mmCIF file of C-alpha atoms and ligand atoms in Angstrom:
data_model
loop_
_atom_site.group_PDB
_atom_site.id
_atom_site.type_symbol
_atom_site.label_atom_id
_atom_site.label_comp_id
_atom_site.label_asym_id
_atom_site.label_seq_id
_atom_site.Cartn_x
_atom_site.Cartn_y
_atom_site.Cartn_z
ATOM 1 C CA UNK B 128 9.141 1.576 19.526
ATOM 2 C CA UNK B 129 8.848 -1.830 21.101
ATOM 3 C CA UNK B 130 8.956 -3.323 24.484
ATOM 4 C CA UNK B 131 12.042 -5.081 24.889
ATOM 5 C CA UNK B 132 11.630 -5.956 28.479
ATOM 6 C CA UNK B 133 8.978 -5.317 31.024
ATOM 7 C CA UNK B 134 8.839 -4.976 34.554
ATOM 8 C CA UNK B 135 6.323 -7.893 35.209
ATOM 9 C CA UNK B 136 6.085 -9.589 31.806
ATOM 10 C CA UNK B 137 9.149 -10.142 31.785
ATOM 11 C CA UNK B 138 10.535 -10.345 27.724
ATOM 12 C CA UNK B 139 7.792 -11.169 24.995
ATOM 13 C CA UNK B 140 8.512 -14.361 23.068
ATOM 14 C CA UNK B 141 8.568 -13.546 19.449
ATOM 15 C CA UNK B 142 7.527 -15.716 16.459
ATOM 16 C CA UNK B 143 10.676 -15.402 13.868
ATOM 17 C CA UNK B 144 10.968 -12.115 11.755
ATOM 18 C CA UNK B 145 9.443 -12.186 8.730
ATOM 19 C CA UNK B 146 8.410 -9.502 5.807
ATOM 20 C CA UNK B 147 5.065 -7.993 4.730
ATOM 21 C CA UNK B 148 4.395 -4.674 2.697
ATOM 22 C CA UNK B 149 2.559 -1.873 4.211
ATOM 23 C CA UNK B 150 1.302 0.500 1.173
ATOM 24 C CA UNK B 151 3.857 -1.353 -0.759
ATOM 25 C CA UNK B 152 6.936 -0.646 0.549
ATOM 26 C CA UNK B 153 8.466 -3.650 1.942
ATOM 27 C CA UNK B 154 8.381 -4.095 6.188
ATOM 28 C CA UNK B 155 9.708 -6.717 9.144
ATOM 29 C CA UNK B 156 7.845 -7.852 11.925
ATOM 30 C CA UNK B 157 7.405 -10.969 14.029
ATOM 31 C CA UNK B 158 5.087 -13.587 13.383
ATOM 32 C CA UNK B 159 2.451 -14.140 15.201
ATOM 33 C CA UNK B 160 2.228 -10.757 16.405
ATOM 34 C CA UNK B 161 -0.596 -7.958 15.655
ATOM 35 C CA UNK B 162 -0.209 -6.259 12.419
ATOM 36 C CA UNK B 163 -0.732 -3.015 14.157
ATOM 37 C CA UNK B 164 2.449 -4.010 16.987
ATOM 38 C CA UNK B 165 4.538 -4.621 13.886
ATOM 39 C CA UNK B 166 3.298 -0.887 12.161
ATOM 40 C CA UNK B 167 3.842 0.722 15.366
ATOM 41 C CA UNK B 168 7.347 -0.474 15.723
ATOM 42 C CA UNK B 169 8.148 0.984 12.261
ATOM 43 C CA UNK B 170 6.816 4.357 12.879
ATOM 44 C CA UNK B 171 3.043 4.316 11.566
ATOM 45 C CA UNK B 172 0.230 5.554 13.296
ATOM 46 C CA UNK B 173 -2.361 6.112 10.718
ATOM 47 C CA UNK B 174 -4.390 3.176 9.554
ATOM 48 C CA UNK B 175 -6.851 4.667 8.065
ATOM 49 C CA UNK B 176 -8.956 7.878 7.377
ATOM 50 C CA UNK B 177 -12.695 8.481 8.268
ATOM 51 C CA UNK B 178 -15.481 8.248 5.415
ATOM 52 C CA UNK B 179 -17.007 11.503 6.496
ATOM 53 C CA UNK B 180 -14.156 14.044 7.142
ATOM 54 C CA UNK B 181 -10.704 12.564 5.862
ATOM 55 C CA UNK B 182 -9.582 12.510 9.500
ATOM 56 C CA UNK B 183 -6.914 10.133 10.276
ATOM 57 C CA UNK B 184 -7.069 7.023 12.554
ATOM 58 C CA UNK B 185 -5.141 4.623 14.236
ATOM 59 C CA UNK B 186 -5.107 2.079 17.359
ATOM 60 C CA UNK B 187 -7.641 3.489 20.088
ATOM 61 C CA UNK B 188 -8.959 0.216 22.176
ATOM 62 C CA UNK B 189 -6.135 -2.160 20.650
ATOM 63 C CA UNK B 190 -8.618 -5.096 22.144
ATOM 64 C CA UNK B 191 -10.382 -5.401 18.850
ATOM 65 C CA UNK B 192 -13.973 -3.515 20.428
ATOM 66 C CA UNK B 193 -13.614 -0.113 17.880
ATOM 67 C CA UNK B 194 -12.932 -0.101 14.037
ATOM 68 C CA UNK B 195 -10.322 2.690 14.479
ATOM 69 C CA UNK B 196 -7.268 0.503 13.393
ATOM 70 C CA UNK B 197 -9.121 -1.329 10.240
ATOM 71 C CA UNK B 198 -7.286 -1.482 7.714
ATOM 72 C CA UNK B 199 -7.136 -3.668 3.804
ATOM 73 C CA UNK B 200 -5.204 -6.632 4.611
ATOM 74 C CA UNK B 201 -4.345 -9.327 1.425
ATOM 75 C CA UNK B 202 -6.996 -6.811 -0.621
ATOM 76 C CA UNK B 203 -9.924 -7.496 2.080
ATOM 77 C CA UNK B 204 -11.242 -3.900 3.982
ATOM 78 C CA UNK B 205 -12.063 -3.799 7.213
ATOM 79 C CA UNK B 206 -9.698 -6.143 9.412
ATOM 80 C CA UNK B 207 -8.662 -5.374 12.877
ATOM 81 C CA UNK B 208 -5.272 -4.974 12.710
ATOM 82 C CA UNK B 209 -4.742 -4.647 16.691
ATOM 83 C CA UNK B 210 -5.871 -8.537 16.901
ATOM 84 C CA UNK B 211 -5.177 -9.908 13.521
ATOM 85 C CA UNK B 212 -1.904 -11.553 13.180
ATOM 86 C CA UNK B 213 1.072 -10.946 11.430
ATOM 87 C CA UNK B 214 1.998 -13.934 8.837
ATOM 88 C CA UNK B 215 4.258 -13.747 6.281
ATOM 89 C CA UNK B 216 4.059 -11.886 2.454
ATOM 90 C CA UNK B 217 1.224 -10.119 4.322
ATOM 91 C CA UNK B 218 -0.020 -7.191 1.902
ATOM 92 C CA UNK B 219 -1.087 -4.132 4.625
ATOM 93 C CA UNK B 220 -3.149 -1.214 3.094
ATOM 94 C CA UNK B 221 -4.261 2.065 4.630
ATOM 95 C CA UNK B 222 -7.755 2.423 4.451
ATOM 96 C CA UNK B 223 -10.090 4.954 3.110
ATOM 97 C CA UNK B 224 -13.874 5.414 4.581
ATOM 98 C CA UNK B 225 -15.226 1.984 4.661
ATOM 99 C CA UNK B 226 -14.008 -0.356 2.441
ATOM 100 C CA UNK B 227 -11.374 0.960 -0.062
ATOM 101 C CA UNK B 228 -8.485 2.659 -1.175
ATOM 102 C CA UNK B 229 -8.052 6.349 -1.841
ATOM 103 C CA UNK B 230 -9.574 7.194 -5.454
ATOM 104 C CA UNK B 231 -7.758 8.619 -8.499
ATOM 105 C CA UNK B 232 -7.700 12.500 -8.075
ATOM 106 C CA UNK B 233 -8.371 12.637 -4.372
ATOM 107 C CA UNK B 234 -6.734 14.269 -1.591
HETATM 108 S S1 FES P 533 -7.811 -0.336 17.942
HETATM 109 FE FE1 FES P 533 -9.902 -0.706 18.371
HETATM 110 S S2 FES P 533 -10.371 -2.453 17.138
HETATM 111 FE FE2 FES P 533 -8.244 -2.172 16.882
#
């Protein structure tokens, strides 16, 4: 699910590939790019789920203007993933309401 080549942009230049974890389960991705490019190449779409209803979100403006891709990156809630980078050993958690993980017995 990435662009390889594009009409006018020709090929992206890529950082080298490195590894982070998303949810613990080790991923690759290029360096320097956004940590949502790199979870979108891999298949994932949900970043995190609403406070109120459950609902699940993921990358709506990808400009870094809406909190739908937030996610806990290296144990800290709430970072843009669409314009945070990738670096390496990165530690990528879905997101439940606003600031944490899912807790014991929930859905
Ligand atoms: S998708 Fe809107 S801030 Fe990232």
């Amino acid at each position: 699910m990435r662009i390889e080549e594009h009409p006018i942009l020709g090929a992206p230049q890529r950082g080298r590939l490195i590894t982070f974890t998303y949810n613990g389960k080790p991923m690759e991705g290029y360096e320097g790019e956004p940590i949502a490019s790199a979870l979108r190449a891999a298949g994932v779409m949900v970043h995190r789920y609403s406070k109120k209803e459950n609902k699940p979100r993921g990358i709506f403006c990808a400009i870094g203007r809406c909190t739908d891709c937030v996610m806990i990156v290296d144990g800290k809630p709430n970072i843009r993933t669409c314009v945070t980078p990738l670096t390496e050993g990165m530690n990528v958690e879905t997101q439940y309401g606003i600031s944490g993980k899912r807790k014991e017995g929930s859905a």
